[in-house]
PDB file of C-alpha atoms in Angstrom:
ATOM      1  CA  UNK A   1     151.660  70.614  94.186  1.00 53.00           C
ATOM      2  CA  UNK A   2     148.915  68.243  95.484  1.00 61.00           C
ATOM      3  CA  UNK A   3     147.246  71.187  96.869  1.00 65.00           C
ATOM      4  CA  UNK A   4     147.125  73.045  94.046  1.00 66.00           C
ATOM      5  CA  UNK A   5     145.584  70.287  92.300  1.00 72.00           C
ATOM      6  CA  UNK A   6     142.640  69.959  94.850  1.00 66.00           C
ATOM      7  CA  UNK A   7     142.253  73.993  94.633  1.00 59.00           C
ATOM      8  CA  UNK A   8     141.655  73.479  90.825  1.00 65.00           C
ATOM      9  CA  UNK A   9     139.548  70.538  91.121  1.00 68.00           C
ATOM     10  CA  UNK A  10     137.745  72.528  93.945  1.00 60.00           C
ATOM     11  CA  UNK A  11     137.367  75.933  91.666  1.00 57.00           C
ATOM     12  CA  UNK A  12     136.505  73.782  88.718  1.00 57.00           C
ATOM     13  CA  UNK A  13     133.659  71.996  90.397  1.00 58.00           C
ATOM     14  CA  UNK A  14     132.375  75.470  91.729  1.00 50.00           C
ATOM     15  CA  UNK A  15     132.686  76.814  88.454  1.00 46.00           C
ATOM     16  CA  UNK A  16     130.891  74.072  87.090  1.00 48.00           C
ATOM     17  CA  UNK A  17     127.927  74.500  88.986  1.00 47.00           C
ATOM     18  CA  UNK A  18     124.496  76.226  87.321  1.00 48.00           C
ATOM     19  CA  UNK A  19     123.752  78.559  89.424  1.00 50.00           C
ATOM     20  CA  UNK A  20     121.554  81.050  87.196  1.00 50.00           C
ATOM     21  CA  UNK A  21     120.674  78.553  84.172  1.00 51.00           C
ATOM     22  CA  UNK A  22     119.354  75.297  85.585  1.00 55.00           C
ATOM     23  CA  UNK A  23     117.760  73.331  82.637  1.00 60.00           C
ATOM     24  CA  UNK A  24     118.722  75.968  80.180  1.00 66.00           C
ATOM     25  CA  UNK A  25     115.582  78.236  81.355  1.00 73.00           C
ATOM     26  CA  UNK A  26     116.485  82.127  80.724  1.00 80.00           C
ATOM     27  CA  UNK A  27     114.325  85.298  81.340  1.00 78.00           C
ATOM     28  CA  UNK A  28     113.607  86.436  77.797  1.00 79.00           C
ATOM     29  CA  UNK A  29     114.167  89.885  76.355  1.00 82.00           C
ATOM     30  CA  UNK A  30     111.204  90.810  75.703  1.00 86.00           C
ATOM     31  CA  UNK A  31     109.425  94.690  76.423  1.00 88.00           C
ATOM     32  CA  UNK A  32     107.610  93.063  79.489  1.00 85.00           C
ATOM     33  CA  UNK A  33     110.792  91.816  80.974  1.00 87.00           C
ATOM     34  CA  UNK A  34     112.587  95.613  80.241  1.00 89.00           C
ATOM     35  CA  UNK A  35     109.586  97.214  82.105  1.00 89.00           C
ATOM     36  CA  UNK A  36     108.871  95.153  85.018  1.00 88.00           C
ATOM     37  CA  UNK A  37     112.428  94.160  85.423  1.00 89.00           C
ATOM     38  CA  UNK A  38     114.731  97.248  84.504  1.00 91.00           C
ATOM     39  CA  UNK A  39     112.361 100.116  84.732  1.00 90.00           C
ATOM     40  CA  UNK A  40     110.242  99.815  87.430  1.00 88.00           C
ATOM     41  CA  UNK A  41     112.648  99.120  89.889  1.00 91.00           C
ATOM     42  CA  UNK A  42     115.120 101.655  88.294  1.00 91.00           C
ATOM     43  CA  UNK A  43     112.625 104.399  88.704  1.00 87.00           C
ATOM     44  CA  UNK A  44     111.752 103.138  91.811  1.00 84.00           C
ATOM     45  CA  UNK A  45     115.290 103.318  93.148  1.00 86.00           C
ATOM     46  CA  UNK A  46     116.078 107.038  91.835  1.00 83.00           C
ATOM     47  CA  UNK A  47     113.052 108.286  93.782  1.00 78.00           C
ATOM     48  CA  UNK A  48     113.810 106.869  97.053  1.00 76.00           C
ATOM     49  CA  UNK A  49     116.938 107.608  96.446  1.00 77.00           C
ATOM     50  CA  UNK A  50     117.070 111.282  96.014  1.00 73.00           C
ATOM     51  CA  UNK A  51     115.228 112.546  99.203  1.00 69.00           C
ATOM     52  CA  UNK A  52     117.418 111.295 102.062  1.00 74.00           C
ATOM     53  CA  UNK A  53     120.743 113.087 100.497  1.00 73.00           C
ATOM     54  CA  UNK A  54     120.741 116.666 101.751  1.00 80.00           C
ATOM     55  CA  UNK A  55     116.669 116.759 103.293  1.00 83.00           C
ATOM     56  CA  UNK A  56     117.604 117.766 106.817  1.00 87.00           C
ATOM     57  CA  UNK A  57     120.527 119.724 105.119  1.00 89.00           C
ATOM     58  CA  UNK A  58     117.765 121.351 103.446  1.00 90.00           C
ATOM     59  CA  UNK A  59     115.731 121.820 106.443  1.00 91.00           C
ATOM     60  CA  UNK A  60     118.468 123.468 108.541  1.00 91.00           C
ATOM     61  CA  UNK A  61     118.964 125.985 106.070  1.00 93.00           C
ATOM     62  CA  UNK A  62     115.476 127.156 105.432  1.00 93.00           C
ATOM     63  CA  UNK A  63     115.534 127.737 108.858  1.00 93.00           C
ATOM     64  CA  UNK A  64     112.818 125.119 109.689  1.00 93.00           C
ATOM     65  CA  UNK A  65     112.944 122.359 113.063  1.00 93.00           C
ATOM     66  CA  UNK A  66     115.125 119.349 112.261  1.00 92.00           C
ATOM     67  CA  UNK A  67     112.374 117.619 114.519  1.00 94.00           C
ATOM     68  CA  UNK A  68     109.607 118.410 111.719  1.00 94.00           C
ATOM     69  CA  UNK A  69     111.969 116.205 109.206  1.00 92.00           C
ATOM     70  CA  UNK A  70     111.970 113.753 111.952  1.00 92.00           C
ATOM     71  CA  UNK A  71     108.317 113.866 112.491  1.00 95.00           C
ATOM     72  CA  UNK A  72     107.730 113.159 108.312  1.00 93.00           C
ATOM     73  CA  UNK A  73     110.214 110.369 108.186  1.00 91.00           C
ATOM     74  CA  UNK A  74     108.697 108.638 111.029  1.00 94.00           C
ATOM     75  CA  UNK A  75     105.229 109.453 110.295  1.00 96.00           C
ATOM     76  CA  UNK A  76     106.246 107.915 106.699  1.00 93.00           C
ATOM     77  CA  UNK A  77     107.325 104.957 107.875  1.00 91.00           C
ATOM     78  CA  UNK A  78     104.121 104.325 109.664  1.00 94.00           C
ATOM     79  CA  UNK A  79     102.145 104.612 106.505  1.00 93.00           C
ATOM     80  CA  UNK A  80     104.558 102.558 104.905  1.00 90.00           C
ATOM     81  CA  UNK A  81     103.283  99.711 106.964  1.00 90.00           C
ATOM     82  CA  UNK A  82      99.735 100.291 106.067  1.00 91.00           C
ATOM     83  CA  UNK A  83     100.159 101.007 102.552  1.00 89.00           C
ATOM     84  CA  UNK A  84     101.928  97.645 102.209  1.00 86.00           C
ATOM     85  CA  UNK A  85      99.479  95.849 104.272  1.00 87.00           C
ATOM     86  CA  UNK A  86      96.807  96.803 102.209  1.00 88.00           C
ATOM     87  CA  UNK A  87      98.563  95.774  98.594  1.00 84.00           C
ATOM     88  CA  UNK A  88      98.686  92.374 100.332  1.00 83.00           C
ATOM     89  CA  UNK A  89      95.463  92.690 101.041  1.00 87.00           C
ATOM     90  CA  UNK A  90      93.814  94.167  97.963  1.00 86.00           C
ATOM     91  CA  UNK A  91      96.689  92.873  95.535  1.00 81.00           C
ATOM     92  CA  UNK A  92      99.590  94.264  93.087  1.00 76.00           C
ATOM     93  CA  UNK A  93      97.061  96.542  91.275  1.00 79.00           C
ATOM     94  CA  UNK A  94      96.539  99.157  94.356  1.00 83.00           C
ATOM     95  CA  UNK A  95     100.122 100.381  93.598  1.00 78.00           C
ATOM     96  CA  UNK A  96      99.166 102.125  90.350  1.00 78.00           C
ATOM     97  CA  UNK A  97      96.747 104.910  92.479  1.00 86.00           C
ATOM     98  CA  UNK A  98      99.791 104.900  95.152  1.00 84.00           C
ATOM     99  CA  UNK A  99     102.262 105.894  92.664  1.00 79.00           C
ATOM    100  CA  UNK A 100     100.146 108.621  91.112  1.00 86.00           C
ATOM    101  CA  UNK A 101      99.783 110.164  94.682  1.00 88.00           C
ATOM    102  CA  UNK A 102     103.155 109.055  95.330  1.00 82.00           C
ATOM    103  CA  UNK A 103     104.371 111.031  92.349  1.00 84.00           C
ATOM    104  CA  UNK A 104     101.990 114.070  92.921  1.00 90.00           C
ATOM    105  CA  UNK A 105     103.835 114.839  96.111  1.00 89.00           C
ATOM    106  CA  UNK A 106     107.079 114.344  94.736  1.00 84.00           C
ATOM    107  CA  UNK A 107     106.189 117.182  92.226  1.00 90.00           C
ATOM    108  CA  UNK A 108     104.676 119.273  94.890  1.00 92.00           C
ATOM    109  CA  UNK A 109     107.962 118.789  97.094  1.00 87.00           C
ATOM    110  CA  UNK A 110     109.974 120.286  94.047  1.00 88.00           C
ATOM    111  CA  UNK A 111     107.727 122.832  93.145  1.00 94.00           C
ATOM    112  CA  UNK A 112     107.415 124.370  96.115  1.00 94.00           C
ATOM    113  CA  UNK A 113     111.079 123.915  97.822  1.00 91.00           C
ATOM    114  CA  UNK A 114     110.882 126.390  99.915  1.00 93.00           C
ATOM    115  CA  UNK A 115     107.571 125.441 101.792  1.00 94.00           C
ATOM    116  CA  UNK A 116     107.966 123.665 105.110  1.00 94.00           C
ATOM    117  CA  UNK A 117     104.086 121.615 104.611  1.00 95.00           C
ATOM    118  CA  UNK A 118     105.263 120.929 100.533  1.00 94.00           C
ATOM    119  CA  UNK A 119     108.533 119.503 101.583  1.00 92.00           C
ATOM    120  CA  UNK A 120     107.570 117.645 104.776  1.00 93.00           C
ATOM    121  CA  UNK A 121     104.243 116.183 102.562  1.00 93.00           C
ATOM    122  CA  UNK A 122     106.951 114.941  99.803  1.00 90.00           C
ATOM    123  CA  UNK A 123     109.584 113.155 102.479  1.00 90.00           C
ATOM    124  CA  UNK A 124     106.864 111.644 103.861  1.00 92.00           C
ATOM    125  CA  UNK A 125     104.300 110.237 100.947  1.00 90.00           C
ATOM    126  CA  UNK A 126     108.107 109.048  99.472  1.00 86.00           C
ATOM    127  CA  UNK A 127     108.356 107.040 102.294  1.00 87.00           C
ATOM    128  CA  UNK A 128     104.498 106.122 102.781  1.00 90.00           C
ATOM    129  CA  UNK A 129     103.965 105.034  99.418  1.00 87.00           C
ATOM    130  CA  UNK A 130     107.024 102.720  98.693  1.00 81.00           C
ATOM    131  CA  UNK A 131     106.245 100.019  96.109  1.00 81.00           C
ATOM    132  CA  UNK A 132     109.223  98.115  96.220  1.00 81.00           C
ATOM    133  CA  UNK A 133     107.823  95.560  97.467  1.00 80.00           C
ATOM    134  CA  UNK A 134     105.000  95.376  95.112  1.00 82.00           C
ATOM    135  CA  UNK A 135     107.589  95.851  91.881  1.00 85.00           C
ATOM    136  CA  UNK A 136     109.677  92.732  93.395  1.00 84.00           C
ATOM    137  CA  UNK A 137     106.141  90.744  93.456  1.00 84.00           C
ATOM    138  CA  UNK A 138     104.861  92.029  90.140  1.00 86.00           C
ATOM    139  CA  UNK A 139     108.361  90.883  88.943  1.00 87.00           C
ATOM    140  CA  UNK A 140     107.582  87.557  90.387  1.00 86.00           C
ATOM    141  CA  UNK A 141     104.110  87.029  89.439  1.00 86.00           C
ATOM    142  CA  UNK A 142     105.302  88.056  86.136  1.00 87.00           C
ATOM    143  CA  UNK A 143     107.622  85.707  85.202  1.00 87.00           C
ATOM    144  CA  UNK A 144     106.377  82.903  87.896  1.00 85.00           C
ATOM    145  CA  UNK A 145     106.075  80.174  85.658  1.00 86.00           C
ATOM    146  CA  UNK A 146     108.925  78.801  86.615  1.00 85.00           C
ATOM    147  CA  UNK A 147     110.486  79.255  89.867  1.00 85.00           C
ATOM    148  CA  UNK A 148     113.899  79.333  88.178  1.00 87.00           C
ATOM    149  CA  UNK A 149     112.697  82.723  86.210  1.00 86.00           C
ATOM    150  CA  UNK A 150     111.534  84.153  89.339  1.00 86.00           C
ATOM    151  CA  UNK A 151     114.212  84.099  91.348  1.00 87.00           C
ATOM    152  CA  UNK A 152     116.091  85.342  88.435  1.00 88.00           C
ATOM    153  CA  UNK A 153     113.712  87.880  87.512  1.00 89.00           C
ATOM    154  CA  UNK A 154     113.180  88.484  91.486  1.00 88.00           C
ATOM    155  CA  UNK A 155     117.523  88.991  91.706  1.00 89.00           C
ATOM    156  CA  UNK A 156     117.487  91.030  88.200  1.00 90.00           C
ATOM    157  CA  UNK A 157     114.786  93.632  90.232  1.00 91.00           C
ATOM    158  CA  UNK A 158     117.323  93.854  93.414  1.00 90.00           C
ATOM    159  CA  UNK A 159     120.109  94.773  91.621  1.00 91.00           C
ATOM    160  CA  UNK A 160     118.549  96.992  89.316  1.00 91.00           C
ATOM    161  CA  UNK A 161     117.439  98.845  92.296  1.00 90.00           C
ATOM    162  CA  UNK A 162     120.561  98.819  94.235  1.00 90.00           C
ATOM    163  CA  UNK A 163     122.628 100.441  91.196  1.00 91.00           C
ATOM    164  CA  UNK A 164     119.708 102.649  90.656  1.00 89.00           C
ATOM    165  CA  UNK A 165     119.965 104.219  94.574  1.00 86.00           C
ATOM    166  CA  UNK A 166     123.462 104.062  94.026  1.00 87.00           C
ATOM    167  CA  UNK A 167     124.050 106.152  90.853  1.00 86.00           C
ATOM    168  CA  UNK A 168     120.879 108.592  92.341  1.00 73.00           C
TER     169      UNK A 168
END
């Protein structure tokens, strides 16, 4: 019985604890929070989510070199460095331009499925021209008042994105 008791007092002291509300600070619902926090990262999520699927699936049955998939996911992930390197550089804003390349190729990928350059361009400006980290600092900048909005607006952007590459 005793140890039941110090279980309860244990949970109840855990449960107790503010973790996500210190001071009574909240993100507020407002049309900035829903874009920056919900639909950025949601979009975000869905795109990178949908090329890595069935791409060398893809590749093997047009007939083209599972090597050449290789070649655009690695060549990809190089850019991905630079491209990131340079919106810490130049700032947040340089992600606008990179999505509307970013999203150009996507629509060239599924325009032209069946072309080997179209598809390999796609897979790798996908993986070039990832903002996530730029949509977790715009989150942050955003709501960086406070550190306590932040972090939550910082988590709210993470799991957004995880559910959104899950359900993609």
């Amino acid at each position: 019985m005793g140890d039941q008791q110090a279980v309860e007092e244990l949970w109840d002291d855990w449960d107790d604890a503010d973790f996500d509300d210190q001071d009574g600070e909240q993100l507020p619902c407002t049309l900035n929070y829903a874009f920056v926090c919900v639909c950025l990262p949601a979009l975000n999520g869905a795109l990178n989510a949908f090329v890595w699927p069935a791409y060398t699936l893809h590749f093997d049955q047009q007939g083209w070199s599972l090597v050449t998939a290789g070649l655009a996911v690695t060549i990809g992930f190089i850019l991905r460095m630079t491209t990131q390197q340079m919106q810490l550089y130049t700032g947040y804003w340089l992600i606008v331009p990179l999505n509307v390349i970013h999203l150009a190729f996507a629509v060239i990928g599924m325009l032209y499925p069946t072309t080997e350059w179209a598809v390999c361009a796609q897979i790798v400006a996908v993986q070039g021209i990832d903002p996530t980290c730029a949509v977790e600092g715009i989150a942050f900048d955003t709501f960086g008042q406070s550190e306590i909005q932040a972090r939550q607006a910082s988590s709210t952007v993470l799991s957004v994105f995880t559910i959104a590459v899950a359900l993609s």
